[in-house]
CSV table of N, CA, C and O and ligand atoms in Angstrom, one decimal:
chain,number,residue,atom,x,y,z
P,1124,MET,N,-138.3,96.1,-91.5
P,1124,MET,CA,-139.3,96.2,-92.5
P,1124,MET,C,-139.5,94.8,-93.1
P,1124,MET,O,-138.6,94.1,-93.4
P,1125,ALA,N,-140.8,94.5,-93.4
P,1125,ALA,CA,-141.1,93.2,-94.0
P,1125,ALA,C,-140.6,93.1,-95.4
P,1125,ALA,O,-140.7,94.1,-96.1
P,1126,ASN,N,-140.2,91.9,-95.8
P,1126,ASN,CA,-139.7,91.7,-97.1
P,1126,ASN,C,-140.9,91.2,-98.0
P,1126,ASN,O,-141.2,90.1,-98.0
P,1127,SER,N,-141.5,92.1,-98.7
P,1127,SER,CA,-142.8,91.8,-99.4
P,1127,SER,C,-142.4,91.2,-100.8
P,1127,SER,O,-141.5,91.8,-101.5
P,1128,SER,N,-143.1,90.2,-101.2
P,1128,SER,CA,-142.9,89.6,-102.5
P,1128,SER,C,-144.2,89.5,-103.1
P,1128,SER,O,-145.2,89.3,-102.5
P,1129,ARG,N,-144.2,89.5,-104.5
P,1129,ARG,CA,-145.5,89.2,-105.2
P,1129,ARG,C,-145.1,88.5,-106.4
P,1129,ARG,O,-144.0,88.5,-106.9
P,1130,ILE,N,-146.2,87.8,-107.0
P,1130,ILE,CA,-146.0,87.0,-108.2
P,1130,ILE,C,-146.4,87.9,-109.4
P,1130,ILE,O,-147.5,88.5,-109.4
P,1131,ILE,N,-145.5,88.0,-110.3
P,1131,ILE,CA,-145.7,88.8,-111.5
P,1131,ILE,C,-145.5,87.9,-112.7
P,1131,ILE,O,-144.9,86.9,-112.7
P,1132,THR,N,-146.1,88.4,-113.8
P,1132,THR,CA,-145.9,87.7,-115.1
P,1132,THR,C,-145.1,88.7,-116.0
P,1132,THR,O,-145.4,89.8,-116.2
P,1133,ILE,N,-143.9,88.1,-116.5
P,1133,ILE,CA,-143.1,88.9,-117.4
P,1133,ILE,C,-143.4,88.4,-118.8
P,1133,ILE,O,-143.4,87.2,-119.1
P,1134,ARG,N,-143.6,89.4,-119.7
P,1134,ARG,CA,-144.0,89.1,-121.0
P,1134,ARG,C,-142.9,89.5,-122.0
P,1134,ARG,O,-142.2,90.5,-121.7
P,1135,CYS,N,-142.9,88.9,-123.1
P,1135,CYS,CA,-142.0,89.3,-124.2
P,1135,CYS,C,-142.3,90.7,-124.7
P,1135,CYS,O,-143.5,91.0,-124.8
P,1136,ASP,N,-141.3,91.5,-124.9
P,1136,ASP,CA,-141.5,92.9,-125.3
P,1136,ASP,C,-141.9,92.9,-126.8
P,1136,ASP,O,-142.4,94.0,-127.3
P,1137,LYS,N,-141.8,91.8,-127.5
P,1137,LYS,CA,-142.1,91.8,-129.0
P,1137,LYS,C,-143.5,91.3,-129.2
P,1137,LYS,O,-144.4,91.9,-129.8
P,1138,CYS,N,-143.8,90.1,-128.7
P,1138,CYS,CA,-145.0,89.4,-129.0
P,1138,CYS,C,-146.0,89.3,-127.9
P,1138,CYS,O,-147.1,88.9,-128.0
P,1139,LYS,N,-145.5,89.8,-126.7
P,1139,LYS,CA,-146.4,89.8,-125.5
P,1139,LYS,C,-146.8,88.4,-124.9
P,1139,LYS,O,-147.7,88.3,-124.1
P,1140,ARG,N,-146.1,87.4,-125.4
P,1140,ARG,CA,-146.3,86.1,-124.8
P,1140,ARG,C,-145.7,86.1,-123.4
P,1140,ARG,O,-144.8,86.8,-123.1
P,1141,LYS,N,-146.2,85.1,-122.6
P,1141,LYS,CA,-145.6,85.0,-121.3
P,1141,LYS,C,-144.2,84.4,-121.4
P,1141,LYS,O,-143.9,83.6,-122.2
P,1142,ILE,N,-143.3,85.0,-120.6
P,1142,ILE,CA,-141.9,84.5,-120.5
P,1142,ILE,C,-141.7,83.7,-119.2
P,1142,ILE,O,-141.3,82.6,-119.2
P,1143,PHE,N,-142.0,84.4,-118.1
P,1143,PHE,CA,-141.8,83.8,-116.8
P,1143,PHE,C,-143.0,84.2,-115.9
P,1143,PHE,O,-143.6,85.3,-116.0
P,1144,LYS,N,-143.3,83.4,-114.9
P,1144,LYS,CA,-144.0,83.8,-113.7
P,1144,LYS,C,-142.9,83.9,-112.7
P,1144,LYS,O,-142.1,83.0,-112.5
P,1145,TYR,N,-142.8,85.0,-112.0
P,1145,TYR,CA,-141.6,85.3,-111.2
P,1145,TYR,C,-142.1,85.9,-109.9
P,1145,TYR,O,-143.0,86.7,-109.8
P,1146,GLU,N,-141.4,85.4,-108.9
P,1146,GLU,CA,-141.6,86.0,-107.5
P,1146,GLU,C,-140.7,87.2,-107.3
P,1146,GLU,O,-139.5,87.0,-107.2
P,1147,LYS,N,-141.3,88.3,-107.4
P,1147,LYS,CA,-140.5,89.5,-107.3
P,1147,LYS,C,-140.5,90.0,-105.8
P,1147,LYS,O,-141.5,90.1,-105.2
P,1148,VAL,N,-139.2,90.4,-105.4
P,1148,VAL,CA,-139.1,90.9,-104.0
P,1148,VAL,C,-138.7,92.4,-104.1
P,1148,VAL,O,-137.8,92.7,-104.9
P,1149,GLY,N,-139.5,93.2,-103.4
P,1149,GLY,CA,-139.2,94.6,-103.4
P,1149,GLY,C,-139.7,95.3,-104.6
P,1149,GLY,O,-140.4,94.8,-105.4
P,1150,ARG,N,-139.2,96.6,-104.7
P,1150,ARG,CA,-139.7,97.4,-105.8
P,1150,ARG,C,-138.7,97.6,-106.9
P,1150,ARG,O,-137.5,97.2,-106.7
P,1151,GLY,N,-139.1,98.2,-108.0
P,1151,GLY,CA,-138.1,98.6,-109.0
P,1151,GLY,C,-138.1,97.7,-110.2
P,1151,GLY,O,-138.9,96.8,-110.4
P,1152,HIS,N,-137.2,98.0,-111.1
P,1152,HIS,CA,-137.1,97.3,-112.4
P,1152,HIS,C,-136.5,95.9,-112.2
P,1152,HIS,O,-135.9,95.7,-111.2
P,1153,ILE,N,-136.8,95.1,-113.2
P,1153,ILE,CA,-136.2,93.8,-113.2
P,1153,ILE,C,-135.0,93.8,-114.2
P,1153,ILE,O,-135.2,93.9,-115.4
P,1154,LEU,N,-133.8,93.6,-113.7
P,1154,LEU,CA,-132.6,93.5,-114.5
P,1154,LEU,C,-132.2,92.1,-114.6
P,1154,LEU,O,-131.6,91.7,-115.5
P,1155,ARG,N,-132.4,91.4,-113.5
P,1155,ARG,CA,-132.0,90.0,-113.4
P,1155,ARG,C,-133.2,89.2,-112.8
P,1155,ARG,O,-134.0,89.7,-112.0
P,1156,CYS,N,-133.4,88.0,-113.4
P,1156,CYS,CA,-134.4,87.1,-112.8
P,1156,CYS,C,-133.7,85.9,-112.2
P,1156,CYS,O,-133.0,85.1,-112.9
P,1157,TYR,N,-133.8,85.8,-110.9
P,1157,TYR,CA,-133.1,84.7,-110.2
P,1157,TYR,C,-133.9,83.4,-110.4
P,1157,TYR,O,-135.1,83.4,-110.2
P,1158,LYS,N,-133.1,82.4,-110.8
P,1158,LYS,CA,-133.8,81.1,-111.2
P,1158,LYS,C,-134.6,80.5,-110.1
P,1158,LYS,O,-135.7,80.0,-110.3
P,1159,LYS,N,-134.2,80.7,-108.8
P,1159,LYS,CA,-134.9,80.1,-107.7
P,1159,LYS,C,-136.3,80.8,-107.5
P,1159,LYS,O,-137.2,80.2,-106.9
P,1160,ARG,N,-136.5,81.9,-108.1
P,1160,ARG,CA,-137.7,82.7,-108.0
P,1160,ARG,C,-138.6,82.6,-109.2
P,1160,ARG,O,-139.7,83.1,-109.3
P,1161,ILE,N,-138.1,81.9,-110.2
P,1161,ILE,CA,-138.9,81.7,-111.4
P,1161,ILE,C,-139.9,80.5,-111.2
P,1161,ILE,O,-139.4,79.4,-110.9
P,1162,LEU,N,-141.2,80.7,-111.2
P,1162,LEU,CA,-142.1,79.7,-110.9
P,1162,LEU,C,-142.6,79.0,-112.1
P,1162,LEU,O,-142.9,77.8,-112.0
P,1163,GLU,N,-142.7,79.7,-113.2
P,1163,GLU,CA,-143.1,79.0,-114.5
P,1163,GLU,C,-142.2,79.6,-115.5
P,1163,GLU,O,-142.0,80.8,-115.5
P,1164,ASN,N,-141.7,78.8,-116.4
P,1164,ASN,CA,-140.8,79.2,-117.4
P,1164,ASN,C,-141.3,78.8,-118.8
P,1164,ASN,O,-141.4,77.6,-119.1
P,1165,TYR,N,-141.5,79.8,-119.7
P,1165,TYR,CA,-142.0,79.5,-121.0
P,1165,TYR,C,-140.9,79.8,-122.1
P,1165,TYR,O,-141.3,79.8,-123.3
P,1166,THR,N,-139.7,80.0,-121.7
P,1166,THR,CA,-138.7,80.4,-122.6
P,1166,THR,C,-138.0,79.2,-123.3
P,1166,THR,O,-138.2,78.0,-122.9
P,1167,VAL,N,-137.3,79.5,-124.4
P,1167,VAL,CA,-136.5,78.5,-125.1
P,1167,VAL,C,-135.1,78.8,-124.9
P,1167,VAL,O,-134.6,79.9,-124.9
P,1168,HIS,N,-134.3,77.7,-124.5
P,1168,HIS,CA,-132.9,77.9,-124.2
P,1168,HIS,C,-132.1,77.4,-125.4
P,1168,HIS,O,-132.3,76.4,-126.0
P,1169,GLU,N,-131.2,78.3,-125.8
P,1169,GLU,CA,-130.3,78.0,-126.9
P,1169,GLU,C,-128.9,78.3,-126.5
P,1169,GLU,O,-128.4,79.4,-126.5
P,1170,GLY,N,-128.2,77.3,-126.0
P,1170,GLY,CA,-126.9,77.5,-125.4
P,1170,GLY,C,-127.1,78.3,-124.1
P,1170,GLY,O,-128.0,78.0,-123.3
P,1171,GLY,N,-126.4,79.5,-124.0
P,1171,GLY,CA,-126.6,80.3,-122.8
P,1171,GLY,C,-127.6,81.4,-123.1
P,1171,GLY,O,-127.8,82.3,-122.3
P,1172,ILE,N,-128.3,81.4,-124.2
P,1172,ILE,CA,-129.2,82.5,-124.6
P,1172,ILE,C,-130.6,82.0,-124.3
P,1172,ILE,O,-131.0,80.9,-124.6
P,1173,ILE,N,-131.4,82.9,-123.7
P,1173,ILE,CA,-132.8,82.6,-123.4
P,1173,ILE,C,-133.6,83.4,-124.4
P,1173,ILE,O,-133.5,84.6,-124.5
P,1174,LYS,N,-134.5,82.7,-125.0
P,1174,LYS,CA,-135.3,83.3,-126.1
P,1174,LYS,C,-136.8,83.0,-125.8
P,1174,LYS,O,-137.2,82.0,-125.2
P,1175,CYS,N,-137.6,83.9,-126.3
P,1175,CYS,CA,-139.1,83.7,-126.4
P,1175,CYS,C,-139.3,82.7,-127.5
P,1175,CYS,O,-138.5,82.6,-128.4
P,1176,SER,N,-140.5,82.1,-127.5
P,1176,SER,CA,-140.7,81.2,-128.7
P,1176,SER,C,-140.9,81.9,-130.0
P,1176,SER,O,-140.8,81.3,-131.0
P,1177,CYS,N,-141.0,83.2,-130.0
P,1177,CYS,CA,-141.1,84.0,-131.2
P,1177,CYS,C,-139.7,84.3,-131.8
P,1177,CYS,O,-139.5,84.8,-132.9
P,1178,GLY,N,-138.6,84.0,-131.0
P,1178,GLY,CA,-137.3,84.2,-131.4
P,1178,GLY,C,-136.6,85.4,-130.8
P,1178,GLY,O,-135.4,85.6,-130.9
P,1179,ASN,N,-137.4,86.3,-130.2
P,1179,ASN,CA,-136.8,87.4,-129.5
P,1179,ASN,C,-135.9,87.0,-128.3
P,1179,ASN,O,-136.3,86.1,-127.6
P,1180,ILE,N,-134.8,87.6,-128.3
P,1180,ILE,CA,-133.8,87.3,-127.2
P,1180,ILE,C,-134.2,88.0,-125.9
P,1180,ILE,O,-134.4,89.2,-125.8
P,1181,ILE,N,-134.4,87.2,-124.9
P,1181,ILE,CA,-134.9,87.7,-123.6
P,1181,ILE,C,-133.7,88.0,-122.7
P,1181,ILE,O,-133.8,89.0,-122.0
P,1182,GLY,N,-132.7,87.2,-122.7
P,1182,GLY,CA,-131.6,87.4,-121.8
P,1182,GLY,C,-130.5,86.4,-122.0
P,1182,GLY,O,-130.6,85.5,-122.8
P,1183,VAL,N,-129.6,86.4,-121.0
P,1183,VAL,CA,-128.4,85.5,-121.0
P,1183,VAL,C,-128.4,84.8,-119.7
P,1183,VAL,O,-128.6,85.4,-118.6
P,1184,ASP,N,-128.2,83.5,-119.8
P,1184,ASP,CA,-128.1,82.6,-118.6
P,1184,ASP,C,-126.7,82.9,-117.9
P,1184,ASP,O,-125.7,82.7,-118.5
P,1185,ARG,N,-126.8,83.3,-116.6
P,1185,ARG,CA,-125.6,83.6,-115.8
P,1185,ARG,C,-125.6,82.6,-114.6
P,1185,ARG,O,-125.2,83.0,-113.5
P,1186,GLU,N,-126.0,81.4,-114.8
P,1186,GLU,CA,-126.1,80.4,-113.8
P,1186,GLU,C,-127.1,80.6,-112.7
P,1186,GLU,O,-128.1,79.9,-112.6
P,1187,ARG,N,-126.9,81.5,-111.8
P,1187,ARG,CA,-127.9,81.7,-110.7
P,1187,ARG,C,-129.0,82.6,-111.1
P,1187,ARG,O,-130.1,82.6,-110.5
P,1188,PHE,N,-128.8,83.4,-112.2
P,1188,PHE,CA,-129.9,84.3,-112.6
P,1188,PHE,C,-129.8,84.5,-114.1
P,1188,PHE,O,-128.8,84.1,-114.8
P,1189,ILE,N,-130.9,85.0,-114.6
P,1189,ILE,CA,-130.9,85.4,-116.1
P,1189,ILE,C,-130.8,86.9,-116.2
P,1189,ILE,O,-131.6,87.6,-115.6
P,1190,LYS,N,-129.7,87.3,-116.9
P,1190,LYS,CA,-129.6,88.8,-117.1
P,1190,LYS,C,-130.5,89.2,-118.2
P,1190,LYS,O,-130.4,88.7,-119.4
P,1191,MET,N,-131.4,90.0,-117.9
P,1191,MET,CA,-132.5,90.4,-118.9
P,1191,MET,C,-131.9,91.3,-119.9
P,1191,MET,O,-131.2,92.3,-119.6
P,1192,ASN,N,-132.3,91.1,-121.2
P,1192,ASN,CA,-131.9,91.9,-122.3
P,1192,ASN,C,-132.6,93.3,-122.3
P,1192,ASN,O,-132.1,94.3,-122.6
P,1193,VAL,N,-133.9,93.2,-121.9
P,1193,VAL,CA,-134.7,94.4,-121.8
P,1193,VAL,C,-135.1,94.6,-120.3
P,1193,VAL,O,-135.4,93.6,-119.7
P,1194,VAL,N,-135.0,95.8,-119.8
P,1194,VAL,CA,-135.4,96.0,-118.4
P,1194,VAL,C,-136.9,96.0,-118.3
P,1194,VAL,O,-137.6,96.8,-119.0
P,1195,HIS,N,-137.4,95.2,-117.5
P,1195,HIS,CA,-138.9,95.0,-117.4
P,1195,HIS,C,-139.3,95.9,-116.2
P,1195,HIS,O,-138.9,95.7,-115.1
P,1196,ASN,N,-140.2,96.8,-116.5
P,1196,ASN,CA,-140.7,97.7,-115.5
P,1196,ASN,C,-142.1,97.2,-115.1
P,1196,ASN,O,-143.0,97.3,-115.9
P,1197,VAL,N,-142.2,96.8,-113.9
P,1197,VAL,CA,-143.5,96.2,-113.4
P,1197,VAL,C,-144.0,96.9,-112.2
P,1197,VAL,O,-143.2,97.5,-111.5
G,1660,ZN,ZN1,-142.0,86.9,-128.1
């Protein structure tokens, strides 16, 4: 079966600003965002914490991916 991917925009669950443009592979929820698939990044990094510019915590940096605080259903 072909490995289909598409480009999606993930938004902050609080203020709805853009967080990432992300190349999503397959179906289902987004629990992790792999850095190599992040095409545009609008987040603020504070140590290992990834935040929206509104201050809402988006996730935690786990080196190869970002573990999302909120499961994004796209
Ligand atoms: Zn926000």
